[in-house]
Coordinates of C-alpha atoms and ligand atoms in Angstrom, one line a residue:
M104 CA 13.8 -125.9 -50.0
T105 CA 13.6 -129.6 -49.1
A106 CA 11.1 -131.5 -47.0
L107 CA 11.8 -134.2 -44.5
E108 CA 10.1 -137.6 -44.5
V109 CA 10.3 -140.6 -42.2
H110 CA 10.5 -143.9 -44.1
L111 CA 10.2 -147.5 -43.1
A112 CA 13.7 -148.7 -43.7
R113 CA 13.3 -152.4 -42.7
R114 CA 10.7 -154.6 -41.1
P115 CA 11.2 -155.1 -37.4
V116 CA 11.2 -158.6 -35.9
G117 CA 10.0 -158.3 -32.3
V118 CA 10.6 -154.9 -30.6
P119 CA 11.2 -152.2 -33.2
S120 CA 14.3 -150.1 -33.0
L121 CA 15.4 -146.7 -34.4
D122 CA 17.3 -148.4 -37.2
D123 CA 14.0 -149.6 -38.7
F124 CA 13.4 -145.9 -39.7
A125 CA 15.2 -143.6 -42.1
F126 CA 15.1 -139.9 -42.5
V127 CA 14.9 -138.8 -46.2
E128 CA 15.2 -135.3 -47.5
I129 CA 13.1 -134.7 -50.7
T130 CA 12.5 -131.9 -53.1
P131 CA 8.7 -131.2 -52.7
P132 CA 6.7 -131.8 -55.9
A133 CA 5.0 -128.9 -57.7
L134 CA 1.3 -128.6 -57.0
G135 CA -1.2 -129.9 -59.6
P136 CA -4.8 -129.0 -60.2
G137 CA -7.1 -130.0 -57.3
E138 CA -4.3 -130.3 -54.8
V139 CA -3.1 -128.6 -51.6
R140 CA 0.3 -128.4 -50.0
V141 CA 0.0 -129.0 -46.2
R142 CA 2.6 -128.1 -43.7
N143 CA 2.2 -130.6 -40.8
H144 CA 2.0 -129.1 -37.3
V145 CA 1.3 -132.2 -35.2
M146 CA 1.2 -135.9 -36.0
S147 CA 0.0 -139.0 -34.3
V148 CA 1.9 -142.2 -33.4
D149 CA -0.5 -145.1 -32.8
P150 CA -0.1 -148.7 -31.8
Y151 CA -1.7 -150.0 -35.1
M152 CA 1.4 -148.7 -36.9
R153 CA 3.4 -151.6 -35.4
G154 CA 1.1 -154.0 -37.2
R155 CA 1.6 -152.2 -40.5
M156 CA 5.3 -152.5 -40.2
N157 CA 4.9 -156.3 -40.7
D158 CA 4.5 -157.8 -44.2
V159 CA 1.2 -159.7 -43.3
K160 CA -2.3 -159.5 -44.7
S161 CA -4.5 -157.7 -42.2
Y162 CA -7.2 -155.1 -41.9
A163 CA -4.8 -152.5 -43.3
P164 CA -2.0 -153.0 -45.9
P165 CA 1.7 -153.2 -44.8
F166 CA 3.7 -149.9 -45.0
P167 CA 5.9 -150.3 -48.0
L168 CA 9.6 -150.2 -47.4
G169 CA 11.5 -147.1 -48.6
A170 CA 8.4 -144.9 -48.5
P171 CA 7.0 -142.5 -45.9
M172 CA 5.0 -144.0 -43.1
E173 CA 1.4 -142.9 -42.8
G174 CA -0.8 -141.7 -40.0
G175 CA -3.0 -139.0 -38.7
A176 CA -1.7 -135.4 -38.8
V177 CA -3.0 -131.9 -38.7
G178 CA -1.4 -129.0 -40.6
D179 CA -2.2 -125.7 -42.4
I180 CA -2.5 -125.3 -46.2
V181 CA 0.4 -123.2 -47.5
E182 CA -0.4 -123.5 -51.3
S183 CA -3.7 -124.5 -52.9
T184 CA -5.4 -125.0 -56.3
V185 CA -8.7 -125.9 -54.6
D186 CA -11.1 -122.9 -54.1
S187 CA -12.8 -124.4 -51.1
L188 CA -9.4 -124.9 -49.3
P189 CA -7.6 -121.6 -49.3
V190 CA -4.1 -121.0 -47.9
G191 CA -4.4 -120.8 -44.1
T192 CA -7.0 -123.5 -43.7
F193 CA -6.2 -126.1 -41.1
V194 CA -6.8 -129.7 -42.1
L195 CA -6.8 -133.3 -40.7
H196 CA -5.4 -136.0 -43.0
N197 CA -3.5 -139.3 -43.0
A198 CA -0.1 -138.2 -44.3
G199 CA 1.9 -137.8 -41.1
W200 CA 5.5 -138.8 -40.7
R201 CA 6.7 -135.9 -43.0
S202 CA 7.2 -132.2 -42.7
E203 CA 4.9 -131.3 -45.6
V204 CA 2.9 -133.1 -48.2
V205 CA 0.9 -132.5 -51.4
L206 CA -2.5 -134.1 -51.3
P207 CA -5.7 -134.1 -53.4
G208 CA -8.3 -131.8 -51.8
A209 CA -10.5 -134.8 -51.2
A210 CA -7.9 -136.3 -48.9
V211 CA -8.1 -133.6 -46.2
V212 CA -10.8 -132.5 -43.8
E213 CA -11.0 -129.0 -42.6
V214 CA -10.7 -128.5 -38.8
D215 CA -11.3 -125.5 -36.5
P216 CA -7.9 -124.2 -35.4
S217 CA -9.4 -122.5 -32.3
L218 CA -9.3 -126.0 -30.6
P219 CA -5.9 -127.4 -29.6
L220 CA -4.8 -129.3 -32.8
G221 CA -3.8 -132.4 -31.0
A222 CA -7.4 -133.0 -29.9
Y223 CA -8.3 -134.0 -33.5
L224 CA -5.8 -136.9 -33.2
G225 CA -6.9 -137.9 -29.7
V226 CA -9.9 -137.2 -27.5
L227 CA -12.0 -135.8 -30.4
G228 CA -10.4 -137.9 -33.1
M229 CA -9.9 -141.6 -34.0
P230 CA -9.1 -142.8 -30.4
G231 CA -12.0 -140.9 -28.9
L232 CA -14.5 -142.3 -31.5
T233 CA -13.0 -145.8 -30.8
A234 CA -13.7 -145.4 -27.1
Y235 CA -17.3 -144.0 -27.7
A236 CA -18.4 -146.6 -30.3
G237 CA -16.6 -149.4 -28.6
L238 CA -18.1 -148.9 -25.2
L239 CA -21.6 -147.8 -26.2
D240 CA -22.2 -149.9 -29.3
V241 CA -19.8 -152.8 -29.3
A242 CA -19.9 -153.5 -25.5
E243 CA -23.5 -152.3 -25.3
F244 CA -22.7 -150.4 -22.1
Q245 CA -25.8 -149.9 -19.8
P246 CA -26.0 -147.5 -16.8
G247 CA -25.3 -149.5 -13.6
D248 CA -22.6 -151.7 -15.3
T249 CA -19.2 -152.2 -13.7
V250 CA -16.6 -151.5 -16.4
F251 CA -13.0 -152.6 -16.6
V252 CA -10.7 -151.1 -19.1
S253 CA -7.0 -151.9 -19.7
A254 CA -4.3 -149.4 -21.0
A255 CA -6.7 -147.1 -19.1
A256 CA -4.3 -144.1 -18.9
G257 CA -3.8 -144.2 -22.7
A258 CA -5.6 -142.3 -25.5
V259 CA -8.5 -144.8 -25.9
G260 CA -8.7 -146.1 -22.3
A261 CA -8.9 -142.8 -20.6
V262 CA -11.9 -141.8 -22.7
V263 CA -13.6 -145.2 -22.2
G264 CA -13.4 -144.9 -18.4
Q265 CA -14.7 -141.4 -18.3
I266 CA -17.6 -142.0 -20.7
A267 CA -18.6 -145.0 -18.5
R268 CA -18.5 -142.7 -15.4
L269 CA -20.4 -139.9 -17.1
R270 CA -23.0 -142.4 -18.5
G271 CA -23.8 -143.8 -15.1
A272 CA -21.5 -146.8 -14.5
K273 CA -21.8 -148.4 -11.1
R274 CA -18.0 -148.7 -10.9
V275 CA -15.1 -148.0 -13.3
I276 CA -11.9 -149.9 -12.9
G277 CA -8.7 -149.3 -14.9
S278 CA -5.3 -150.9 -15.2
A279 CA -2.1 -149.2 -16.2
G280 CA 1.7 -149.8 -16.1
S281 CA 2.9 -147.4 -13.4
A282 CA 2.0 -146.0 -10.0
E283 CA 1.9 -142.5 -11.4
K284 CA -0.7 -143.6 -14.1
V285 CA -2.7 -145.3 -11.4
R286 CA -2.8 -142.1 -9.4
Y287 CA -3.8 -140.2 -12.5
L288 CA -6.8 -142.5 -13.1
L289 CA -7.9 -142.2 -9.5
D290 CA -7.2 -138.5 -8.8
E291 CA -7.7 -136.8 -12.2
L292 CA -10.1 -139.0 -14.2
G293 CA -12.4 -140.2 -11.4
F294 CA -11.9 -143.9 -11.8
D295 CA -13.3 -145.8 -8.7
A296 CA -10.4 -148.3 -8.7
A297 CA -7.2 -148.7 -10.5
F298 CA -4.1 -150.9 -10.3
N299 CA -0.6 -151.3 -11.8
Y300 CA -0.6 -154.6 -13.7
K301 CA 3.1 -154.9 -13.1
D302 CA 2.6 -155.2 -9.3
D303 CA 0.9 -158.6 -9.1
R304 CA -1.1 -161.0 -11.2
V305 CA -3.9 -159.2 -13.1
V306 CA -6.6 -161.6 -12.0
K307 CA -5.8 -161.1 -8.3
Q308 CA -5.8 -157.3 -8.6
L309 CA -8.9 -157.2 -10.7
A310 CA -10.9 -159.5 -8.4
A311 CA -9.9 -157.3 -5.5
A312 CA -11.0 -154.2 -7.4
A313 CA -14.3 -155.7 -8.5
P314 CA -15.7 -157.6 -5.5
E315 CA -19.1 -157.9 -7.3
G316 CA -17.6 -158.8 -10.7
I317 CA -17.8 -156.8 -13.9
E318 CA -20.3 -156.5 -16.7
V319 CA -18.0 -155.0 -19.4
Y320 CA -14.4 -155.5 -20.3
F321 CA -12.9 -153.1 -22.8
D322 CA -9.8 -154.9 -24.0
N323 CA -6.8 -152.9 -25.2
V324 CA -4.2 -155.3 -24.1
G325 CA -5.1 -159.0 -24.6
G326 CA -3.1 -161.8 -23.0
E327 CA -3.1 -162.0 -19.2
H328 CA -5.6 -159.1 -19.0
L329 CA -8.1 -160.9 -21.2
E330 CA -7.8 -164.1 -19.2
A331 CA -8.3 -162.2 -15.9
A332 CA -11.4 -160.4 -17.3
L333 CA -12.9 -163.7 -18.4
S334 CA -12.6 -165.0 -14.9
V335 CA -14.1 -161.9 -13.3
L336 CA -16.9 -161.1 -15.8
N337 CA -20.5 -161.8 -14.5
V338 CA -23.1 -163.9 -16.4
H339 CA -24.1 -162.2 -19.7
G340 CA -21.0 -160.0 -19.5
R341 CA -19.6 -158.3 -22.7
I342 CA -16.1 -157.8 -24.0
A343 CA -15.2 -155.2 -26.7
V344 CA -12.0 -156.4 -28.2
C345 CA -10.3 -153.2 -29.3
G346 CA -6.7 -154.2 -29.4
M347 CA -4.1 -156.5 -27.9
I348 CA -1.0 -154.4 -27.5
S349 CA 0.7 -156.9 -25.2
Q350 CA 1.1 -159.1 -28.4
Y351 CA 2.1 -156.5 -31.0
N352 CA 5.9 -157.3 -30.8
A353 CA 5.4 -161.1 -30.3
T354 CA 7.6 -163.3 -32.5
E355 CA 5.8 -166.5 -31.4
P356 CA 2.1 -167.3 -31.4
N357 CA 0.6 -166.3 -28.1
P358 CA -0.8 -168.7 -25.6
A359 CA -4.6 -168.4 -25.7
P360 CA -6.4 -167.4 -22.5
R361 CA -6.7 -170.7 -20.8
N362 CA -10.2 -170.1 -19.6
L363 CA -12.2 -169.6 -22.8
I364 CA -14.8 -172.1 -21.4
Q365 CA -16.0 -169.1 -19.3
I366 CA -17.6 -167.8 -22.5
V367 CA -19.9 -170.8 -22.5
S368 CA -20.6 -171.0 -18.8
K369 CA -21.3 -167.3 -18.4
R370 CA -22.9 -166.8 -21.8
L371 CA -20.5 -164.0 -22.6
T372 CA -20.5 -161.8 -25.7
V373 CA -17.0 -161.2 -27.2
R374 CA -17.0 -158.7 -30.1
G375 CA -14.1 -157.2 -32.1
L376 CA -14.1 -153.6 -33.0
L377 CA -12.6 -151.5 -35.9
V378 CA -13.2 -147.8 -35.6
R379 CA -13.7 -147.4 -39.4
D380 CA -17.0 -149.3 -39.1
H381 CA -18.4 -146.6 -36.8
A382 CA -18.2 -143.4 -38.9
D383 CA -22.0 -143.1 -38.5
R384 CA -21.5 -142.4 -34.8
R385 CA -19.0 -139.5 -35.3
A386 CA -21.7 -136.8 -35.1
D387 CA -23.1 -138.3 -31.8
F388 CA -19.6 -138.7 -30.5
L389 CA -18.5 -135.1 -31.2
R390 CA -21.7 -133.7 -29.7
E391 CA -21.6 -135.7 -26.5
V392 CA -17.9 -136.0 -25.8
G393 CA -17.3 -132.5 -27.2
A394 CA -19.7 -131.1 -24.6
W395 CA -18.0 -133.0 -21.8
V396 CA -14.6 -131.8 -22.9
R397 CA -15.8 -128.2 -23.1
S398 CA -17.4 -128.4 -19.6
G399 CA -14.3 -130.0 -18.1
E400 CA -16.3 -133.1 -17.0
L401 CA -14.1 -135.3 -19.3
R402 CA -10.4 -134.6 -19.0
Y403 CA -7.6 -135.4 -21.4
T404 CA -3.9 -135.2 -21.4
E405 CA -1.3 -135.5 -24.1
T406 CA 2.3 -136.6 -24.1
V407 CA 4.0 -134.4 -26.7
V408 CA 7.5 -135.1 -28.2
D409 CA 9.1 -132.3 -30.2
G410 CA 10.4 -132.6 -33.7
L411 CA 9.9 -134.9 -36.6
R412 CA 13.3 -136.4 -36.1
N413 CA 12.1 -137.7 -32.7
A414 CA 9.0 -139.3 -34.2
P415 CA 10.5 -142.8 -34.3
S416 CA 11.5 -142.6 -30.6
A417 CA 8.1 -141.3 -29.7
F418 CA 6.6 -144.3 -31.4
L419 CA 8.9 -146.8 -29.6
S420 CA 8.1 -145.0 -26.3
L421 CA 4.4 -145.4 -27.0
L422 CA 4.8 -149.2 -27.3
E423 CA 6.6 -149.2 -23.9
G424 CA 4.0 -147.0 -22.1
G425 CA 6.0 -143.8 -22.2
N426 CA 2.8 -141.8 -22.7
T427 CA 0.0 -140.7 -20.5
G428 CA -3.0 -139.9 -22.6
K429 CA -2.4 -139.4 -26.4
M430 CA 1.1 -139.6 -27.7
L431 CA 1.8 -136.9 -30.2
V432 CA 4.7 -135.4 -32.1
R433 CA 4.8 -131.7 -32.6
L434 CA 6.5 -130.5 -35.8
I435 CA 5.9 -126.8 -35.6
Ligands
LIG160 P1 -2.3 -145.9 -25.7 O1 -3.2 -146.7 -24.8 O2 -2.3 -144.4 -25.6 O3 -0.8 -146.4 -25.7 C1 -0.5 -147.7 -25.6 C2 -0.4 -148.1 -24.1 O4 -0.4 -149.5 -24.1 C3 0.9 -147.7 -23.5 O5 0.9 -146.4 -23.0 C4 1.2 -148.8 -22.4 O6 0.7 -148.2 -21.2 C5 0.2 -149.9 -22.9 N1 1.0 -151.2 -23.0 C6 2.1 -151.4 -23.8 N2 2.5 -152.7 -23.7 C7 1.6 -153.3 -22.8 C8 1.5 -154.6 -22.2 N3 2.4 -155.6 -22.5 N4 0.6 -154.8 -21.3 C9 -0.3 -153.8 -21.0 N5 -0.3 -152.6 -21.5 C10 0.7 -152.3 -22.3 O7 -2.7 -146.3 -27.2 P2 -4.2 -146.1 -27.9 O8 -4.0 -145.5 -29.2 O9 -5.1 -145.6 -26.9 O10 -4.5 -147.7 -28.2 C11 -5.0 -148.5 -27.1 C12 -5.4 -149.9 -27.8 O11 -6.5 -149.6 -28.6 C13 -4.3 -150.5 -28.6 O12 -4.5 -151.9 -28.4 C14 -4.7 -150.1 -30.0 O13 -4.2 -151.0 -30.9 C15 -6.2 -150.2 -29.9 N6 -7.0 -149.4 -30.9 C16 -7.8 -150.1 -31.6 C17 -8.7 -149.4 -32.5 C18 -9.7 -150.2 -33.3 O14 -10.3 -149.6 -34.2 N7 -9.8 -151.4 -33.1 C19 -8.6 -148.0 -32.6 C20 -7.7 -147.3 -31.8 C21 -6.9 -148.0 -30.9 P3 1.1 -148.9 -19.8 O15 2.0 -148.0 -19.1 O16 -0.2 -148.9 -19.1 O17 1.7 -150.2 -20.0
LIG161 C1 -5.4 -149.2 -33.7 C2 -5.8 -148.1 -34.3 C3 -6.8 -148.2 -35.4 C4 -5.8 -150.5 -34.1 C5 -6.7 -150.6 -35.1 C6 -7.2 -149.4 -35.7 C7 -6.0 -152.8 -33.5 C8 -8.1 -149.7 -36.8 C9 -8.7 -148.7 -37.5 C10 -9.5 -149.0 -38.6 O1 -9.0 -149.3 -39.7 O2 -10.7 -148.9 -38.5 O3 -4.5 -149.1 -32.7 O4 -5.3 -151.6 -33.4

């Protein structure tokens, strides 16, 4: 029996393409002591993977060429030499992009398979914790704040907007890249206002949606969105800088927001965020957001692509906004 892996075949310049990936059949290694064999059921594609395809020093090392890519995945153990992880245990780990993998027991975390497995990669996983810690700790959200979040119909953004609503925001505003996503934010997620950033200048649409300004901007996008938020933020406003997806495929340095002087005049706080720094909030996050998910007060959706051979196209689609909610690849 062979296993299938998706390797990084070459480093993309600009927008990645399917030719940057290679499918490689391997003979799975035998199991050593202290190891488990995991058969992946579902894997995540995430925007940060675009950064790791570049050969640059960053917060995470580049993916090596000619080796499987990495990323969050959930599977079941099919062979084990670890007493505490018997065959049949479902686990979360970071060895996605392959049909099966041998890992040390310490590299996997048991999960409860009575929940939908994709939730561990989305609303109750890394993107959910990013939203929770980013909004509450990094942006120091307070009840009564007006909150603006970009990429609002995505994995992180949809959770940010709903936590803000459930924690007593005065007004929650989201931007997204299609009329359908705008309707989803308004009709399904309870946003107070939403706009399609492709319809008109962001600053114009944001100012119209926020006649009294905003206290918090949760930035997933950067660029024109960040410049618009700087203009519309109120005095002592806060920005959590979570990501800048509008720039991930850039081949030239990006123009800065032209209005950074607003940071001075409005005494703004601008703070970057990496989810790894917020592991101490995981228990609070799972308790609070888990309860909202169970009660149905916080909704989530997933865009699921079938088959490991379609993982590269799922990733390319994510970068172009082909997802509503969390983008996942189902392997089994
Ligand atoms: P996501 O929002 O589910 O998917 C990415 C979305 O970005 C797409 O659906 C697309 O939606 C939007 N997008 C793509 N190009 C854009 C552009 N030029 N302008 C505006 N929007 C664009 O992904 P996610 O996993 O939740 O991540 C969202 C952001 O959070 C990313 O910036 C990511 O890097 C960041 N993040 C950071 C951390 C951290 O620890 N700092 C952790 C997780 C995620 P549209 O249809 O709306 O364009
Ligand atoms: C992202 C997902 C995760 C991202 C950054 C992270 C900036 C960082 C995670 C960590 O290492 O803590 O999309 O984009």
